[in-house]
């Protein structure tokens, strides 16, 4: 898959913020107060590699806004991470958390590394090193990291333990997405994809009366993509195509997401699933004539380059930033495509993180079923709320569903900043 230019993501976020500020009738001062993170920390992490040499990795933590509470957002380990990308993603977390009514600001972290090229011991050193460099700036009331692209519960466990070694405190609430033995919830793994499926179901009810029999294509078969496909399938939709970085598969009769996942786990890619009708490219998948398209991989896959060839009726953003602002406006207002924006559609992860954090703070217990039920309730409520605001306070032929979500989120943050005397 192509590596995007991460400055574009930051510029896109600035453009979306500007549109929201204009809709809300707010001034340039508010835009200036919100476009930059409150703090960005760069760290250098030395790792003793298996061959004895020391290799240095660069990482960041961007703390965008804390008006509503401690910064919250994941840490990604990816070879293409840049400071600008982390800044843009931290800004998105501010809006995502505000829109979901969570008591959090927005933050994001990243380390420029290919984690697949590291041994388990190298990965552990890197994870611990990240916390050693940042422990003064994070904590249960300050900034609460979580998993993101290519980070997982084991990495959260090492980070949690490193925090304990430095501070002497078993602060479970300092990080979320932990393994269940360390205060995490198993439901955190399914949360993003399940939440995306619930958001799609609520919008499908408004558009078509439900999901039953609707065709779906999912781009990306990592955590978010696989679970979105699995739950959409369980809800009655037909998954006609899925893909990963090596390519995609298509079957008009529908694919079984679990069977495809087994093949990917065994052989490394969905393309080796033999019961599919044919193989397709990622580009072809995006342009399929389906009811619902779920981009669940990376940023900037639907752009001014391919927007005219997109045929889906609904796009649900499981990834962060897969549709550029230009394509968002074109597809929504010219072609009548409903685009369920990332800050709404993929909020399931951080909503589940909040349940985990609350539970850790009170030293409580919550069952997996109860956690999943709460997530479903919040996702469907939030989706209906954005839909209703879009239709009652805006003109859906001129404004996108993203405009509605951002207007609600930015308004909430601005009000909190005013009350605190920050604006
Ligand atoms: N990394 C996820 C996101 O982009 C989850 C963040 C969290 O759980 O704090 O929303």
Coordinates of C-alpha atoms and ligand atoms in Angstrom, one line a residue:
X1 CA 0.0 0.0 0.0
X2 CA 1.3 3.5 -0.8
X3 CA 2.8 5.5 2.0
X4 CA 0.9 8.8 2.3
X5 CA 2.4 12.2 2.8
X6 CA 1.6 12.9 6.5
X7 CA 1.6 16.7 6.1
X8 CA -1.5 16.2 4.0
X9 CA -3.4 14.7 6.9
X10 CA -2.5 17.7 9.1
X11 CA -3.6 20.1 6.4
X12 CA -6.8 18.1 5.9
X13 CA -7.5 18.3 9.6
X14 CA -6.9 22.1 9.6
X15 CA -9.4 22.4 6.6
X16 CA -12.1 20.4 8.4
X17 CA -11.6 22.5 11.6
X18 CA -11.9 25.7 9.6
X19 CA -15.2 24.5 8.0
X20 CA -16.5 23.7 11.5
X21 CA -15.4 27.1 12.9
X22 CA -17.2 28.8 10.0
X23 CA -20.4 26.7 10.5
X24 CA -20.4 27.7 14.2
X25 CA -19.9 31.3 13.3
X26 CA -16.7 31.5 15.4
X27 CA -13.7 33.7 14.7
X28 CA -10.1 33.2 13.5
X29 CA -9.0 33.4 17.1
X30 CA -10.8 30.2 17.9
X31 CA -9.2 28.5 14.9
X32 CA -5.8 29.6 15.9
X33 CA -6.4 28.4 19.5
X34 CA -7.3 25.0 18.3
X35 CA -5.1 24.2 15.3
X36 CA -1.9 23.6 17.3
X37 CA -1.4 20.9 20.0
X38 CA -0.9 22.2 23.5
X39 CA 2.3 20.2 23.7
X40 CA 4.4 17.8 21.5
X41 CA 7.2 15.8 23.0
X42 CA 9.8 14.1 20.8
X43 CA 11.8 11.2 22.3
X44 CA 14.8 9.2 21.3
X45 CA 14.7 5.6 22.3
X46 CA 17.9 3.5 22.2
X47 CA 17.4 -0.3 21.8
X48 CA 20.1 -2.9 22.2
X49 CA 19.5 -5.1 19.1
X50 CA 20.0 -8.9 19.1
X51 CA 23.3 -8.4 17.2
X52 CA 24.7 -6.3 20.1
X53 CA 24.5 -2.9 18.4
X54 CA 22.4 0.0 19.7
X55 CA 19.8 1.3 17.4
X56 CA 18.0 4.6 18.1
X57 CA 14.3 5.1 17.3
X58 CA 12.4 8.4 17.2
X59 CA 8.9 8.8 18.7
X60 CA 6.4 11.5 19.7
X61 CA 3.5 12.2 22.0
X62 CA 1.2 15.0 20.9
X63 CA -1.2 16.4 23.4
X64 CA -3.7 18.4 21.5
X65 CA -6.3 19.7 23.9
X66 CA -7.2 19.1 27.5
X67 CA -10.2 21.3 28.0
X68 CA -12.5 18.3 28.6
X69 CA -10.1 16.2 30.6
X70 CA -6.8 14.3 30.4
X71 CA -5.4 13.7 26.9
X72 CA -6.4 10.3 25.6
X73 CA -5.4 8.4 22.5
X74 CA -3.3 5.5 21.1
X75 CA 0.3 4.9 20.3
X76 CA 1.2 3.6 16.8
X77 CA 4.4 1.8 15.8
X78 CA 4.8 2.3 12.1
X79 CA 7.7 2.9 9.7
X80 CA 6.0 6.0 8.2
X81 CA 5.1 7.8 11.4
X82 CA 6.0 11.5 11.4
X83 CA 5.4 14.3 13.9
X84 CA 2.8 16.0 11.7
X85 CA 0.9 12.8 11.4
X86 CA 0.9 12.3 15.2
X87 CA -0.3 15.9 15.6
X88 CA -3.1 15.5 13.2
X89 CA -4.2 12.3 14.8
X90 CA -4.1 13.9 18.3
X91 CA -6.4 16.6 17.0
X92 CA -8.8 14.0 15.7
X93 CA -8.8 12.4 19.1
X94 CA -9.9 15.7 20.7
X95 CA -13.0 15.7 18.5
X96 CA -13.6 12.0 18.8
X97 CA -13.6 12.1 22.6
X98 CA -15.7 15.3 22.7
X99 CA -18.3 13.8 20.3
X100 CA -18.6 10.6 22.3
X101 CA -19.1 12.7 25.5
X102 CA -16.1 11.2 27.1
X103 CA -14.3 13.2 29.9
X104 CA -11.1 13.3 27.8
X105 CA -9.0 15.6 25.7
X106 CA -7.1 14.4 22.7
X107 CA -3.6 12.9 22.4
X108 CA -1.7 10.5 20.2
X109 CA 1.7 8.9 20.2
X110 CA 3.9 7.2 17.6
X111 CA 7.2 5.6 17.1
X112 CA 8.9 5.4 13.7
X113 CA 9.6 1.7 13.5
X114 CA 8.7 -1.4 11.6
X115 CA 7.6 -3.5 14.6
X116 CA 7.5 -6.7 12.5
X117 CA 11.2 -6.4 12.0
X118 CA 11.9 -6.5 15.8
X119 CA 12.4 -9.5 18.0
X120 CA 10.1 -9.8 21.1
X121 CA 12.9 -8.6 23.3
X122 CA 13.7 -5.6 21.1
X123 CA 10.0 -4.7 21.0
X124 CA 9.8 -4.9 24.8
X125 CA 12.8 -2.6 25.2
X126 CA 11.3 -0.1 22.7
X127 CA 7.9 -0.1 24.5
X128 CA 9.6 0.4 27.9
X129 CA 11.9 3.0 26.6
X130 CA 9.0 5.0 25.2
X131 CA 7.5 5.2 28.7
X132 CA 10.8 5.9 30.4
X133 CA 11.1 9.0 28.2
X134 CA 7.5 10.1 28.7
X135 CA 6.4 9.0 32.2
X136 CA 6.5 12.5 33.6
X137 CA 3.9 13.7 31.0
X138 CA 1.4 10.8 31.3
X139 CA -0.8 9.3 34.0
X140 CA -4.4 8.4 34.8
X141 CA -5.3 12.1 35.2
X142 CA -2.8 13.6 32.7
X143 CA -2.6 11.5 29.5
X144 CA -3.8 8.0 29.0
X145 CA -2.3 6.0 26.0
X146 CA -3.8 3.0 24.3
X147 CA -3.2 0.7 21.3
X148 CA -3.3 2.0 17.7
X149 CA -1.8 0.8 14.5
X150 CA 0.6 -2.2 15.1
X151 CA 0.5 -2.0 18.9
X152 CA -1.3 -4.5 21.1
X153 CA -2.2 -5.6 24.7
X154 CA 1.2 -7.1 25.3
X155 CA 2.8 -3.8 24.4
X156 CA 0.4 -2.0 26.8
X157 CA 1.4 -4.5 29.5
X158 CA 5.1 -3.7 29.2
X159 CA 4.3 0.0 29.2
X160 CA 2.1 -0.4 32.3
X161 CA 4.9 -2.4 34.0
X162 CA 7.6 0.2 33.1
X163 CA 5.4 2.9 34.7
X164 CA 5.1 0.8 37.8
X165 CA 8.9 0.2 37.9
X166 CA 9.6 4.0 37.8
X167 CA 6.8 5.2 40.1
X168 CA 6.3 2.2 42.3
X169 CA 2.6 2.5 41.8
X170 CA 0.3 -0.2 40.2
X171 CA -1.6 2.5 38.3
X172 CA -3.8 0.4 36.0
X173 CA -5.7 3.5 34.8
X174 CA -2.5 5.0 33.3
X175 CA -3.0 3.0 30.0
X176 CA -5.9 1.2 28.4
X177 CA -6.1 -1.8 26.0
X178 CA -4.3 -4.0 28.5
X179 CA -4.6 -7.8 28.7
X180 CA -7.5 -8.9 30.9
X181 CA -5.2 -10.3 33.5
X182 CA -4.0 -6.7 34.1
X183 CA -7.3 -4.9 34.3
X184 CA -8.1 -4.9 30.6
X185 CA -11.3 -6.0 28.8
X186 CA -11.3 -8.6 26.2
X187 CA -14.1 -6.6 24.5
X188 CA -11.4 -3.9 23.7
X189 CA -10.2 -6.1 20.8
X190 CA -13.6 -6.1 19.1
X191 CA -14.6 -2.6 20.1
X192 CA -13.5 -0.5 17.1
X193 CA -14.9 -3.0 14.5
X194 CA -18.1 -3.7 16.5
X195 CA -18.7 0.0 17.0
X196 CA -18.2 0.6 13.2
X197 CA -20.8 -2.1 12.5
X198 CA -23.3 -0.5 14.9
X199 CA -22.8 2.9 13.4
X200 CA -23.4 1.4 9.9
X201 CA -26.5 -0.4 11.1
X202 CA -28.0 2.9 12.6
X203 CA -27.4 4.8 9.3
X204 CA -28.7 1.9 7.3
X205 CA -31.9 2.0 9.3
X206 CA -32.3 5.6 8.3
X207 CA -31.5 5.1 4.6
X208 CA -33.0 1.7 3.9
X209 CA -34.8 0.4 7.0
X210 CA -31.9 -1.9 7.9
X211 CA -28.8 -3.8 6.9
X212 CA -30.4 -7.0 5.8
X213 CA -29.1 -8.2 2.4
X214 CA -26.9 -5.0 1.9
X215 CA -23.6 -5.6 0.1
X216 CA -20.4 -4.6 1.9
X217 CA -16.7 -4.2 0.8
X218 CA -14.1 -3.9 3.5
X219 CA -10.6 -2.5 2.7
X220 CA -8.1 -3.7 5.3
X221 CA -8.3 -6.8 7.4
X222 CA -6.6 -5.9 10.6
X223 CA -8.4 -5.5 13.9
X224 CA -10.9 -2.9 12.8
X225 CA -11.6 -4.3 9.3
X226 CA -12.0 -8.0 10.4
X227 CA -14.4 -7.2 13.3
X228 CA -16.4 -4.7 11.2
X229 CA -16.8 -7.5 8.6
X230 CA -17.6 -10.1 11.2
X231 CA -20.3 -8.1 13.0
X232 CA -21.8 -6.6 9.8
X233 CA -22.1 -10.2 8.5
X234 CA -23.8 -11.2 11.8
X235 CA -26.2 -8.3 11.5
X236 CA -27.4 -9.6 8.1
X237 CA -25.2 -7.8 5.5
X238 CA -23.4 -9.7 2.7
X239 CA -19.6 -9.2 2.8
X240 CA -18.8 -9.4 -1.0
X241 CA -15.1 -8.2 -0.8
X242 CA -12.3 -7.8 1.7
X243 CA -8.6 -6.9 1.2
X244 CA -5.3 -6.4 3.0
X245 CA -2.0 -4.9 2.0
X246 CA -1.4 -7.8 -0.4
X247 CA -4.7 -7.5 -2.3
X248 CA -8.3 -8.4 -2.1
X249 CA -10.9 -11.1 -2.9
X250 CA -14.4 -10.9 -4.2
X251 CA -17.4 -13.2 -4.0
X252 CA -20.9 -12.1 -5.2
X253 CA -22.6 -14.7 -2.9
X254 CA -20.7 -13.4 0.1
X255 CA -17.7 -14.3 2.2
X256 CA -17.6 -15.8 5.7
X257 CA -15.4 -13.3 7.6
X258 CA -14.2 -15.9 10.2
X259 CA -13.1 -18.4 7.5
X260 CA -11.2 -15.7 5.7
X261 CA -9.5 -14.6 8.9
X262 CA -8.4 -18.2 9.6
X263 CA -6.7 -18.3 6.1
X264 CA -5.1 -14.9 6.7
X265 CA -3.7 -16.1 10.1
X266 CA -2.3 -19.3 8.6
X267 CA -1.0 -18.0 5.2
X268 CA -0.5 -14.3 5.8
X269 CA -3.1 -12.8 3.5
X270 CA -6.8 -12.9 2.6
X271 CA -5.8 -13.5 -1.0
X272 CA -5.2 -17.2 -0.3
X273 CA -8.8 -17.8 0.6
X274 CA -9.7 -20.4 -2.1
X275 CA -13.5 -20.2 -2.0
X276 CA -13.5 -16.6 -3.4
X277 CA -14.7 -16.0 -7.0
X278 CA -11.8 -13.9 -7.9
X279 CA -8.9 -11.8 -6.7
X280 CA -9.1 -8.0 -7.0
X281 CA -6.7 -5.1 -6.2
X282 CA -7.3 -2.7 -3.4
X283 CA -8.1 0.0 -6.0
X284 CA -10.8 -2.2 -7.5
X285 CA -12.3 -3.0 -4.1
X286 CA -12.7 0.8 -3.4
X287 CA -14.6 1.2 -6.7
X288 CA -17.0 -1.7 -6.4
X289 CA -20.7 -1.2 -6.9
X290 CA -21.7 -2.0 -3.3
X291 CA -24.1 -0.6 -0.7
X292 CA -21.5 0.0 2.0
X293 CA -17.8 0.6 1.7
X294 CA -15.7 0.3 4.9
X295 CA -12.2 1.7 4.5
X296 CA -10.4 0.1 7.5
X297 CA -6.7 0.5 6.6
X298 CA -4.9 3.8 6.3
X299 CA -5.3 7.5 5.6
X300 CA -6.1 9.1 2.2
X301 CA -7.4 6.1 0.1
X302 CA -10.4 8.0 -1.3
X303 CA -9.1 11.2 -2.8
X304 CA -9.7 13.6 -5.8
X305 CA -7.9 10.9 -7.9
X306 CA -10.5 8.2 -7.6
X307 CA -13.6 9.9 -6.1
X308 CA -15.4 10.0 -9.5
X309 CA -15.2 6.2 -9.7
X310 CA -16.6 5.4 -6.2
X311 CA -20.0 3.7 -6.5
X312 CA -20.8 2.8 -2.9
X313 CA -24.0 4.4 -1.4
X314 CA -22.6 4.6 2.1
X315 CA -18.9 4.8 3.3
X316 CA -18.1 4.0 7.0
X317 CA -14.7 5.2 8.1
X318 CA -13.2 2.5 10.3
X319 CA -9.7 4.0 9.7
X320 CA -8.7 7.5 10.6
X321 CA -8.8 9.9 7.7
X322 CA -9.4 7.5 4.7
X323 CA -11.5 10.1 2.8
X324 CA -9.9 13.4 2.0
X325 CA -12.0 16.6 2.7
X326 CA -12.3 17.3 -1.1
X327 CA -13.6 13.7 -1.8
X328 CA -15.9 14.0 1.3
X329 CA -17.6 17.1 0.0
X330 CA -17.8 15.9 -3.6
X331 CA -19.2 12.4 -2.8
X332 CA -21.6 13.7 -0.2
X333 CA -23.0 16.8 -1.9
X334 CA -22.7 15.8 -5.6
X335 CA -23.3 12.1 -5.5
X336 CA -25.5 11.8 -2.4
X337 CA -23.1 9.3 -0.7
X338 CA -23.5 9.2 3.1
X339 CA -20.0 9.2 4.7
X340 CA -20.1 8.2 8.3
X341 CA -17.0 10.1 9.6
X342 CA -14.1 8.5 11.4
X343 CA -14.5 10.5 14.6
X344 CA -17.9 8.9 14.9
X345 CA -17.5 5.5 13.1
X346 CA -14.3 4.3 14.8
X347 CA -14.9 5.7 18.3
X348 CA -15.7 2.3 19.6
X349 CA -12.1 1.7 20.6
X350 CA -11.8 4.7 22.9
X351 CA -15.3 4.3 24.3
X352 CA -14.3 0.8 25.4
X353 CA -11.0 2.3 26.7
X354 CA -13.1 4.7 28.8
X355 CA -15.0 1.7 30.4
X356 CA -11.7 0.0 31.2
X357 CA -10.3 3.2 32.7
X358 CA -13.4 3.9 34.9
X359 CA -13.3 0.3 36.1
X360 CA -9.6 0.5 36.9
X361 CA -10.1 3.8 38.8
X362 CA -12.8 2.4 41.1
X363 CA -11.0 -1.0 41.4
X364 CA -14.2 -2.6 40.0
X365 CA -15.4 -5.5 38.0
X366 CA -17.5 -5.4 34.8
X367 CA -18.5 -8.3 32.7
X368 CA -17.6 -8.5 29.0
X369 CA -21.3 -8.7 28.1
X370 CA -22.1 -5.5 30.1
X371 CA -19.1 -3.7 28.5
X372 CA -20.2 -4.7 25.0
X373 CA -23.8 -3.7 25.8
X374 CA -22.7 -0.2 27.0
X375 CA -20.6 0.3 23.9
X376 CA -23.5 -0.7 21.6
X377 CA -25.8 1.7 23.4
X378 CA -23.4 4.6 23.2
X379 CA -22.5 4.0 19.5
X380 CA -26.1 3.9 18.4
X381 CA -27.0 6.9 20.5
X382 CA -24.1 8.9 19.1
X383 CA -24.8 8.0 15.5
X384 CA -28.5 9.0 15.8
X385 CA -27.5 12.2 17.5
X386 CA -25.1 13.2 14.7
X387 CA -27.7 12.2 12.1
X388 CA -30.5 14.2 13.7
X389 CA -28.3 17.3 14.1
X390 CA -27.2 17.0 10.5
X391 CA -30.9 16.9 9.4
X392 CA -32.3 19.5 11.8
X393 CA -29.5 22.1 12.1
X394 CA -27.8 21.7 8.7
X395 CA -28.7 21.2 5.0
X396 CA -27.6 17.7 4.1
X397 CA -27.4 18.6 0.4
X398 CA -24.7 21.2 1.3
X399 CA -23.1 19.9 4.4
X400 CA -21.6 16.5 5.0
X401 CA -22.2 14.2 7.9
X402 CA -18.6 15.0 8.9
X403 CA -19.5 18.7 9.1
X404 CA -22.3 17.8 11.6
X405 CA -20.0 15.6 13.7
X406 CA -17.2 18.2 13.8
X407 CA -19.7 21.1 14.6
X408 CA -21.0 19.2 17.6
X409 CA -17.5 18.2 18.8
X410 CA -15.8 21.6 18.3
X411 CA -18.7 23.4 19.9
X412 CA -18.3 21.3 23.0
X413 CA -14.6 21.9 23.3
X414 CA -14.9 25.6 22.7
X415 CA -17.6 25.9 25.4
X416 CA -15.3 24.1 27.9
X417 CA -12.4 26.3 27.0
X418 CA -14.6 29.5 27.5
X419 CA -15.8 28.2 30.8
X420 CA -12.2 27.6 31.9
X421 CA -11.2 31.1 30.7
X422 CA -8.9 29.7 28.0
X423 CA -10.7 31.6 25.2
Ligands
LIG1 N1 -6.2 4.4 18.9 C1 -7.7 4.4 19.0 C2 -8.3 5.5 18.2 O1 -7.7 6.0 17.3 C3 -8.1 4.3 20.4 C4 -7.6 5.2 21.4 C5 -7.9 4.9 22.8 O2 -8.5 3.8 23.1 O3 -7.5 5.7 23.7 O4 -9.4 6.0 18.5

